[in-house]
Amino acid sequence: MRAAVISGNGVAPVLQDFPEPTARVGSVLIDVDTAGLGGWDVLGAYRLGVEYPCVIRGEGVGRAEDGRRVYFGERSIAPWGAWAEKTLVPAAEVWDVPDDIDDRTAITMGIAGTGILVPLEAANIQPGESVLILGATGVLGQIGLQLARSLGAGRIVAAARNPAALDRLVERGLADAGVALGGENDTEALKAASGGDGFDIVLDLVFGKPFLSAVKATKWGARLITIGTGAGRVVELNIGDLLFRTLTCIGTGQRPPADRETIWRRLLAMQKAQKLIIDYVDYDFADAAAAWAAQVSGPHAKITAKVR
């Protein structure tokens, strides 16, 4: 079969022939229709003792051997993955896709959607509270801005490093204001965007220096939820800045498959009801290397490819 194969750590994928998976007890053999690519695929999934060569794991939608149209997450059995004509996935990680849900929506809500809904609900947004999302121009940020509004937030501010992408969020009404990070005083810029009093809630998708600036731009009683490390894993934090504030670090992928599927189905219903706006970039399967490069550079969109 054809597959996008990685031959070593940090090496871009190459489309080539690769051995097909065969059926195993407790797993589902899937003919892949659409594959998705995310930040974890390029930032971390291949530093954890993975043996090479291997297929890009990713997530996707395809057909099980019994004909069911199914979604599967980034848990294909090694060395297979979503970026191939076939993959093999543990049965608990294979979820039936409703007929009225398209492939891209099923994929986007599988990891990005569940990854943002869980921390937003943990923040316990109260009606009218101000919310700041760090790293808001990516897929998680785009979904988070809209879900925060539906959960009752008042003023919603997007912060990231790309001014053009931020402007687009504001123009489309996803955010009330945008703050381009990396200026002379990010804390003051964030405070000003909050309306001057600071934020009630910070949803941090990047950590690093932006997180430190955001902490100082919050009110007493603020809740800070951090779920990403794209801007750095280590900060020097003065404990005084956390007084009268609550910091929570949340990992969403560790939940049991049944719990994640329940959250995913809730998100599919939200998408149907609210018509969430999400940017996509679609590639041909033959352009897997270009898709990979785009994800590395930060596409501000969900990358997908039609495999069949």
mmCIF file of C-alpha atoms in Angstrom:
data_model
loop_
_atom_site.group_PDB
_atom_site.id
_atom_site.type_symbol
_atom_site.label_atom_id
_atom_site.label_comp_id
_atom_site.label_asym_id
_atom_site.label_seq_id
_atom_site.Cartn_x
_atom_site.Cartn_y
_atom_site.Cartn_z
ATOM 1 C CA MET A 1 0.000 0.000 0.000
ATOM 2 C CA ARG A 2 1.008 3.668 -0.296
ATOM 3 C CA ALA A 3 1.839 5.507 2.909
ATOM 4 C CA ALA A 4 3.560 8.683 4.137
ATOM 5 C CA VAL A 5 6.558 7.142 5.892
ATOM 6 C CA ILE A 6 9.021 8.678 8.354
ATOM 7 C CA SER A 7 12.465 7.098 8.302
ATOM 8 C CA GLY A 8 13.965 8.809 11.362
ATOM 9 C CA ASN A 9 13.495 11.378 14.110
ATOM 10 C CA GLY A 10 13.002 14.818 12.590
ATOM 11 C CA VAL A 11 12.937 13.482 9.020
ATOM 12 C CA ALA A 12 10.150 14.654 6.712
ATOM 13 C CA PRO A 13 7.769 11.953 5.464
ATOM 14 C CA VAL A 14 8.069 10.369 2.025
ATOM 15 C CA LEU A 15 5.188 8.783 0.136
ATOM 16 C CA GLN A 16 6.225 5.203 -0.638
ATOM 17 C CA ASP A 17 5.168 1.578 -0.508
ATOM 18 C CA PHE A 18 4.747 0.175 2.986
ATOM 19 C CA PRO A 19 3.569 -3.208 4.304
ATOM 20 C CA GLU A 20 -0.182 -3.428 4.897
ATOM 21 C CA PRO A 21 -1.496 -4.172 8.376
ATOM 22 C CA THR A 22 -3.392 -7.397 8.933
ATOM 23 C CA ALA A 23 -6.360 -8.023 11.201
ATOM 24 C CA ARG A 24 -5.737 -8.649 14.894
ATOM 25 C CA VAL A 25 -8.062 -9.610 17.723
ATOM 26 C CA GLY A 26 -9.223 -6.502 19.590
ATOM 27 C CA SER A 27 -8.333 -4.134 16.743
ATOM 28 C CA VAL A 28 -10.092 -2.772 13.677
ATOM 29 C CA LEU A 29 -8.606 -2.778 10.189
ATOM 30 C CA ILE A 30 -9.561 0.464 8.431
ATOM 31 C CA ASP A 31 -9.450 1.628 4.825
ATOM 32 C CA VAL A 32 -8.552 5.297 5.280
ATOM 33 C CA ASP A 33 -10.593 7.924 3.409
ATOM 34 C CA THR A 34 -9.348 11.174 4.994
ATOM 35 C CA ALA A 35 -6.297 11.800 7.188
ATOM 36 C CA GLY A 36 -5.689 14.709 9.541
ATOM 37 C CA LEU A 37 -2.439 16.200 10.799
ATOM 38 C CA GLY A 38 -1.837 18.082 14.054
ATOM 39 C CA GLY A 39 0.853 19.729 16.117
ATOM 40 C CA TRP A 40 1.575 16.672 18.224
ATOM 41 C CA ASP A 41 2.415 14.670 15.106
ATOM 42 C CA VAL A 42 5.354 16.921 14.274
ATOM 43 C CA LEU A 43 6.353 18.149 17.739
ATOM 44 C CA GLY A 44 6.422 15.109 19.934
ATOM 45 C CA ALA A 45 4.991 11.848 18.692
ATOM 46 C CA TYR A 46 8.296 10.592 17.331
ATOM 47 C CA ARG A 47 10.494 11.301 20.355
ATOM 48 C CA LEU A 48 8.985 8.587 22.518
ATOM 49 C CA GLY A 49 10.867 5.471 21.554
ATOM 50 C CA VAL A 50 9.157 5.017 18.198
ATOM 51 C CA GLU A 51 10.796 2.520 15.873
ATOM 52 C CA TYR A 52 11.462 3.588 12.298
ATOM 53 C CA PRO A 53 10.326 3.439 9.592
ATOM 54 C CA CYS A 54 6.747 4.297 10.545
ATOM 55 C CA VAL A 55 3.682 5.934 9.048
ATOM 56 C CA ILE A 56 2.572 9.407 10.186
ATOM 57 C CA ARG A 57 0.099 8.536 12.910
ATOM 58 C CA GLY A 58 -2.397 11.387 12.663
ATOM 59 C CA GLU A 59 -6.140 10.873 12.940
ATOM 60 C CA GLY A 60 -8.669 10.069 10.290
ATOM 61 C CA VAL A 61 -11.959 8.788 8.955
ATOM 62 C CA GLY A 62 -12.362 5.589 6.980
ATOM 63 C CA ARG A 63 -14.273 2.350 6.555
ATOM 64 C CA ALA A 64 -14.038 -0.664 8.820
ATOM 65 C CA GLU A 65 -14.130 -4.153 7.320
ATOM 66 C CA ASP A 66 -17.857 -4.405 8.126
ATOM 67 C CA GLY A 67 -18.544 -1.231 6.129
ATOM 68 C CA ARG A 68 -18.974 1.153 9.046
ATOM 69 C CA ARG A 69 -17.755 4.726 8.517
ATOM 70 C CA VAL A 70 -15.526 5.411 11.497
ATOM 71 C CA TYR A 71 -13.278 8.011 13.127
ATOM 72 C CA PHE A 72 -9.998 7.007 14.757
ATOM 73 C CA GLY A 73 -7.550 9.124 16.740
ATOM 74 C CA GLU A 74 -3.766 9.209 16.952
ATOM 75 C CA ARG A 75 -3.593 5.708 18.364
ATOM 76 C CA SER A 76 -2.994 3.477 15.360
ATOM 77 C CA ILE A 77 -0.952 0.415 16.258
ATOM 78 C CA ALA A 78 2.714 0.996 15.363
ATOM 79 C CA PRO A 79 4.114 1.242 12.781
ATOM 80 C CA TRP A 80 0.865 2.222 11.017
ATOM 81 C CA GLY A 81 -1.064 5.461 11.027
ATOM 82 C CA ALA A 82 -3.721 7.596 9.378
ATOM 83 C CA TRP A 83 -1.499 8.724 6.493
ATOM 84 C CA ALA A 84 -1.752 5.434 4.638
ATOM 85 C CA GLU A 85 -4.289 3.534 2.589
ATOM 86 C CA LYS A 86 -4.912 1.200 5.530
ATOM 87 C CA THR A 87 -4.329 1.323 9.258
ATOM 88 C CA LEU A 88 -4.954 -0.811 12.339
ATOM 89 C CA VAL A 89 -6.519 0.729 15.465
ATOM 90 C CA PRO A 90 -7.561 -0.651 18.880
ATOM 91 C CA ALA A 91 -11.320 -1.239 18.818
ATOM 92 C CA ALA A 92 -12.021 1.133 21.724
ATOM 93 C CA GLU A 93 -10.464 4.000 19.731
ATOM 94 C CA VAL A 94 -12.724 3.477 16.700
ATOM 95 C CA TRP A 95 -15.956 5.497 16.810
ATOM 96 C CA ASP A 96 -18.875 5.409 14.386
ATOM 97 C CA VAL A 97 -19.355 8.681 12.483
ATOM 98 C CA PRO A 98 -22.948 9.936 12.067
ATOM 99 C CA ASP A 99 -24.112 10.111 8.451
ATOM 100 C CA ASP A 100 -24.655 13.888 8.608
ATOM 101 C CA ILE A 101 -21.092 14.654 9.790
ATOM 102 C CA ASP A 102 -18.412 15.247 7.160
ATOM 103 C CA ASP A 103 -14.907 13.804 7.445
ATOM 104 C CA ARG A 104 -13.185 17.108 8.276
ATOM 105 C CA THR A 105 -15.581 17.884 11.131
ATOM 106 C CA ALA A 106 -15.242 14.392 12.598
ATOM 107 C CA ILE A 107 -11.453 14.738 12.525
ATOM 108 C CA THR A 108 -11.275 18.275 13.906
ATOM 109 C CA MET A 109 -13.537 17.544 16.849
ATOM 110 C CA GLY A 110 -11.682 14.345 17.695
ATOM 111 C CA ILE A 111 -8.501 15.790 19.188
ATOM 112 C CA ALA A 112 -8.581 19.581 18.796
ATOM 113 C CA GLY A 113 -12.222 19.875 19.842
ATOM 114 C CA THR A 114 -12.038 17.621 22.874
ATOM 115 C CA GLY A 115 -8.696 19.197 23.775
ATOM 116 C CA ILE A 116 -10.290 22.634 24.070
ATOM 117 C CA LEU A 117 -13.741 21.830 25.478
ATOM 118 C CA VAL A 118 -12.435 20.017 28.561
ATOM 119 C CA PRO A 119 -10.291 22.920 29.869
ATOM 120 C CA LEU A 120 -12.930 25.514 28.996
ATOM 121 C CA GLU A 121 -15.513 23.673 31.070
ATOM 122 C CA ALA A 122 -12.976 23.256 33.874
ATOM 123 C CA ALA A 123 -12.587 27.053 33.912
ATOM 124 C CA ASN A 124 -16.250 27.309 34.949
ATOM 125 C CA ILE A 125 -16.947 30.472 32.960
ATOM 126 C CA GLN A 126 -19.542 32.696 34.593
ATOM 127 C CA PRO A 127 -21.855 34.932 32.530
ATOM 128 C CA GLY A 128 -20.049 38.033 31.311
ATOM 129 C CA GLU A 129 -16.550 37.058 32.465
ATOM 130 C CA SER A 130 -13.572 38.148 30.387
ATOM 131 C CA VAL A 131 -11.537 35.404 28.710
ATOM 132 C CA LEU A 132 -8.057 35.505 27.179
ATOM 133 C CA ILE A 133 -6.878 32.734 24.860
ATOM 134 C CA LEU A 134 -3.134 32.503 24.272
ATOM 135 C CA GLY A 135 -2.190 30.918 20.946
ATOM 136 C CA ALA A 136 -5.651 31.706 19.624
ATOM 137 C CA THR A 137 -4.888 31.646 15.901
ATOM 138 C CA GLY A 138 -4.512 27.857 15.698
ATOM 139 C CA VAL A 139 -7.313 25.323 15.402
ATOM 140 C CA LEU A 140 -7.726 24.873 19.157
ATOM 141 C CA GLY A 141 -7.835 28.636 19.587
ATOM 142 C CA GLN A 142 -10.425 29.112 16.856
ATOM 143 C CA ILE A 143 -12.698 26.522 18.442
ATOM 144 C CA GLY A 144 -12.003 27.842 21.940
ATOM 145 C CA LEU A 145 -12.964 31.412 21.114
ATOM 146 C CA GLN A 146 -16.360 30.278 19.870
ATOM 147 C CA LEU A 147 -17.034 27.771 22.642
ATOM 148 C CA ALA A 148 -16.094 30.352 25.282
ATOM 149 C CA ARG A 149 -18.798 32.618 23.897
ATOM 150 C CA SER A 150 -21.368 29.842 23.942
ATOM 151 C CA LEU A 151 -20.428 29.057 27.560
ATOM 152 C CA GLY A 152 -21.312 32.613 28.611
ATOM 153 C CA ALA A 153 -18.105 34.620 28.321
ATOM 154 C CA GLY A 154 -18.391 38.369 27.893
ATOM 155 C CA ARG A 155 -15.283 40.007 26.449
ATOM 156 C CA ILE A 156 -13.047 37.520 24.599
ATOM 157 C CA VAL A 157 -9.502 38.424 23.580
ATOM 158 C CA ALA A 158 -7.243 36.452 21.248
ATOM 159 C CA ALA A 159 -3.461 36.649 21.654
ATOM 160 C CA ALA A 160 -0.762 35.238 19.385
ATOM 161 C CA ARG A 161 2.305 36.315 17.394
ATOM 162 C CA ASN A 162 0.723 36.690 13.962
ATOM 163 C CA PRO A 163 -1.023 40.091 13.611
ATOM 164 C CA ALA A 164 -2.698 39.226 10.309
ATOM 165 C CA ALA A 165 -4.191 36.007 11.689
ATOM 166 C CA LEU A 166 -5.395 37.887 14.776
ATOM 167 C CA ASP A 167 -7.012 40.587 12.647
ATOM 168 C CA ARG A 168 -8.872 37.891 10.755
ATOM 169 C CA LEU A 169 -10.287 36.455 13.989
ATOM 170 C CA VAL A 170 -11.579 39.884 15.001
ATOM 171 C CA GLU A 171 -12.971 40.659 11.535
ATOM 172 C CA ARG A 172 -14.987 37.438 11.592
ATOM 173 C CA GLY A 173 -16.316 38.167 15.084
ATOM 174 C CA LEU A 174 -14.567 35.259 16.770
ATOM 175 C CA ALA A 175 -12.764 37.629 19.164
ATOM 176 C CA ASP A 176 -13.560 41.102 20.476
ATOM 177 C CA ALA A 177 -9.905 42.118 20.282
ATOM 178 C CA GLY A 178 -6.529 40.706 19.339
ATOM 179 C CA VAL A 179 -3.126 41.244 20.936
ATOM 180 C CA ALA A 180 0.039 40.606 18.928
ATOM 181 C CA LEU A 181 2.549 39.174 21.396
ATOM 182 C CA GLY A 182 6.248 39.970 21.339
ATOM 183 C CA GLY A 183 5.954 43.725 21.822
ATOM 184 C CA GLU A 184 7.693 45.979 24.327
ATOM 185 C CA ASN A 185 5.246 45.198 27.138
ATOM 186 C CA ASP A 186 2.889 42.296 26.497
ATOM 187 C CA THR A 187 1.364 42.516 29.978
ATOM 188 C CA GLU A 188 0.237 46.105 29.501
ATOM 189 C CA ALA A 189 -1.069 45.305 26.013
ATOM 190 C CA LEU A 190 -3.102 42.415 27.408
ATOM 191 C CA LYS A 191 -4.466 44.489 30.286
ATOM 192 C CA ALA A 192 -5.544 47.212 27.892
ATOM 193 C CA ALA A 193 -7.307 44.667 25.660
ATOM 194 C CA SER A 194 -9.182 43.292 28.677
ATOM 195 C CA GLY A 195 -10.795 46.675 29.212
ATOM 196 C CA GLY A 196 -8.265 47.689 31.842
ATOM 197 C CA ASP A 197 -9.248 45.485 34.783
ATOM 198 C CA GLY A 198 -7.568 42.276 33.686
ATOM 199 C CA PHE A 199 -9.004 38.889 32.768
ATOM 200 C CA ASP A 200 -11.131 36.476 34.760
ATOM 201 C CA ILE A 201 -9.922 33.452 32.791
ATOM 202 C CA VAL A 202 -6.829 32.614 30.738
ATOM 203 C CA LEU A 203 -6.842 29.592 28.482
ATOM 204 C CA ASP A 204 -3.148 29.065 27.713
ATOM 205 C CA LEU A 205 -2.274 26.958 24.690
ATOM 206 C CA VAL A 206 1.434 27.892 24.499
ATOM 207 C CA PHE A 207 2.988 28.453 27.975
ATOM 208 C CA GLY A 208 6.470 30.063 28.019
ATOM 209 C CA LYS A 209 6.856 33.842 28.157
ATOM 210 C CA PRO A 210 3.286 34.566 26.973
ATOM 211 C CA PHE A 211 1.975 32.731 30.027
ATOM 212 C CA LEU A 212 4.018 34.908 32.381
ATOM 213 C CA SER A 213 2.690 38.060 30.722
ATOM 214 C CA ALA A 214 -0.871 36.762 30.929
ATOM 215 C CA VAL A 215 -0.647 35.899 34.643
ATOM 216 C CA LYS A 216 0.118 39.531 35.411
ATOM 217 C CA ALA A 217 -2.823 40.664 33.286
ATOM 218 C CA THR A 218 -5.446 38.854 35.374
ATOM 219 C CA LYS A 219 -7.753 39.860 38.195
ATOM 220 C CA TRP A 220 -7.618 38.422 41.678
ATOM 221 C CA GLY A 221 -9.686 35.263 41.624
ATOM 222 C CA ALA A 222 -8.708 34.505 38.035
ATOM 223 C CA ARG A 223 -8.491 30.935 36.754
ATOM 224 C CA LEU A 224 -5.590 29.994 34.495
ATOM 225 C CA ILE A 225 -5.781 26.766 32.508
ATOM 226 C CA THR A 226 -2.655 25.685 30.607
ATOM 227 C CA ILE A 227 -2.678 22.823 28.110
ATOM 228 C CA GLY A 228 0.179 23.505 25.662
ATOM 229 C CA THR A 229 3.915 24.224 25.558
ATOM 230 C CA GLY A 230 4.541 25.571 22.065
ATOM 231 C CA ALA A 231 6.230 28.737 23.397
ATOM 232 C CA GLY A 232 8.358 26.919 25.982
ATOM 233 C CA ARG A 233 8.204 24.323 28.745
ATOM 234 C CA VAL A 234 10.039 26.231 31.479
ATOM 235 C CA VAL A 235 9.283 29.610 33.061
ATOM 236 C CA GLU A 236 10.591 31.455 36.114
ATOM 237 C CA LEU A 237 7.413 32.172 38.022
ATOM 238 C CA ASN A 238 7.148 34.406 41.070
ATOM 239 C CA ILE A 239 4.706 32.692 43.422
ATOM 240 C CA GLY A 240 3.419 36.119 44.382
ATOM 241 C CA ASP A 241 1.911 36.490 40.932
ATOM 242 C CA LEU A 242 -0.272 33.449 41.605
ATOM 243 C CA LEU A 243 -1.647 34.664 44.936
ATOM 244 C CA PHE A 244 -5.435 34.797 44.849
ATOM 245 C CA ARG A 245 -5.409 33.074 41.459
ATOM 246 C CA THR A 246 -5.830 29.411 40.496
ATOM 247 C CA LEU A 247 -3.540 27.605 38.039
ATOM 248 C CA THR A 248 -4.579 24.261 36.559
ATOM 249 C CA CYS A 249 -2.687 22.133 34.051
ATOM 250 C CA ILE A 250 -4.917 19.799 32.063
ATOM 251 C CA GLY A 251 -4.075 16.906 29.775
ATOM 252 C CA THR A 252 -7.072 15.744 27.777
ATOM 253 C CA GLY A 253 -5.747 12.695 25.949
ATOM 254 C CA GLN A 254 -5.293 10.520 29.022
ATOM 255 C CA ARG A 255 -9.025 10.031 29.549
ATOM 256 C CA PRO A 256 -10.497 6.584 28.810
ATOM 257 C CA PRO A 257 -11.671 6.087 25.215
ATOM 258 C CA ALA A 258 -15.351 5.974 26.202
ATOM 259 C CA ASP A 259 -15.062 9.346 27.949
ATOM 260 C CA ARG A 260 -13.326 10.923 24.952
ATOM 261 C CA GLU A 261 -15.942 9.526 22.603
ATOM 262 C CA THR A 262 -18.730 11.037 24.719
ATOM 263 C CA ILE A 263 -17.050 14.457 24.600
ATOM 264 C CA TRP A 264 -16.509 14.076 20.845
ATOM 265 C CA ARG A 265 -20.190 13.354 20.265
ATOM 266 C CA ARG A 266 -21.151 16.398 22.309
ATOM 267 C CA LEU A 267 -18.889 18.494 20.090
ATOM 268 C CA LEU A 268 -20.418 17.097 16.922
ATOM 269 C CA ALA A 269 -23.804 18.229 18.220
ATOM 270 C CA MET A 270 -22.381 21.660 19.113
ATOM 271 C CA GLN A 271 -20.953 22.032 15.632
ATOM 272 C CA LYS A 272 -24.332 21.254 14.068
ATOM 273 C CA ALA A 273 -26.117 23.716 16.346
ATOM 274 C CA GLN A 274 -23.586 26.550 16.358
ATOM 275 C CA LYS A 275 -21.885 26.225 12.960
ATOM 276 C CA LEU A 276 -18.400 26.750 14.387
ATOM 277 C CA ILE A 277 -16.003 28.469 11.998
ATOM 278 C CA ILE A 278 -12.784 26.524 11.458
ATOM 279 C CA ASP A 279 -10.076 27.117 8.865
ATOM 280 C CA TYR A 280 -8.865 24.157 6.824
ATOM 281 C CA VAL A 281 -6.044 23.484 4.405
ATOM 282 C CA ASP A 282 -6.621 20.409 2.257
ATOM 283 C CA TYR A 283 -3.749 18.561 0.602
ATOM 284 C CA ASP A 284 -3.501 15.755 -1.897
ATOM 285 C CA PHE A 285 -2.220 12.570 -0.321
ATOM 286 C CA ALA A 286 0.769 12.736 -2.666
ATOM 287 C CA ASP A 287 1.750 16.049 -1.046
ATOM 288 C CA ALA A 288 2.269 14.617 2.440
ATOM 289 C CA ALA A 289 5.719 16.223 2.723
ATOM 290 C CA ALA A 290 4.242 19.653 1.954
ATOM 291 C CA ALA A 291 1.477 19.091 4.506
ATOM 292 C CA TRP A 292 4.100 18.150 7.081
ATOM 293 C CA ALA A 293 6.134 21.301 6.348
ATOM 294 C CA ALA A 294 3.013 23.439 6.660
ATOM 295 C CA GLN A 295 2.211 21.941 10.062
ATOM 296 C CA VAL A 296 5.766 22.576 11.248
ATOM 297 C CA SER A 297 5.512 26.240 10.258
ATOM 298 C CA GLY A 298 2.161 26.731 11.985
ATOM 299 C CA PRO A 299 -0.709 26.722 9.481
ATOM 300 C CA HIS A 300 -3.421 28.469 11.581
ATOM 301 C CA ALA A 301 -5.721 25.817 10.133
ATOM 302 C CA LYS A 302 -6.541 22.132 10.340
ATOM 303 C CA ILE A 303 -4.599 20.128 7.767
ATOM 304 C CA THR A 304 -6.351 17.208 6.091
ATOM 305 C CA ALA A 305 -5.744 15.037 3.038
ATOM 306 C CA LYS A 306 -7.964 12.770 0.998
ATOM 307 C CA VAL A 307 -6.304 9.368 0.956
ATOM 308 C CA ARG A 308 -8.935 7.787 -1.332
#
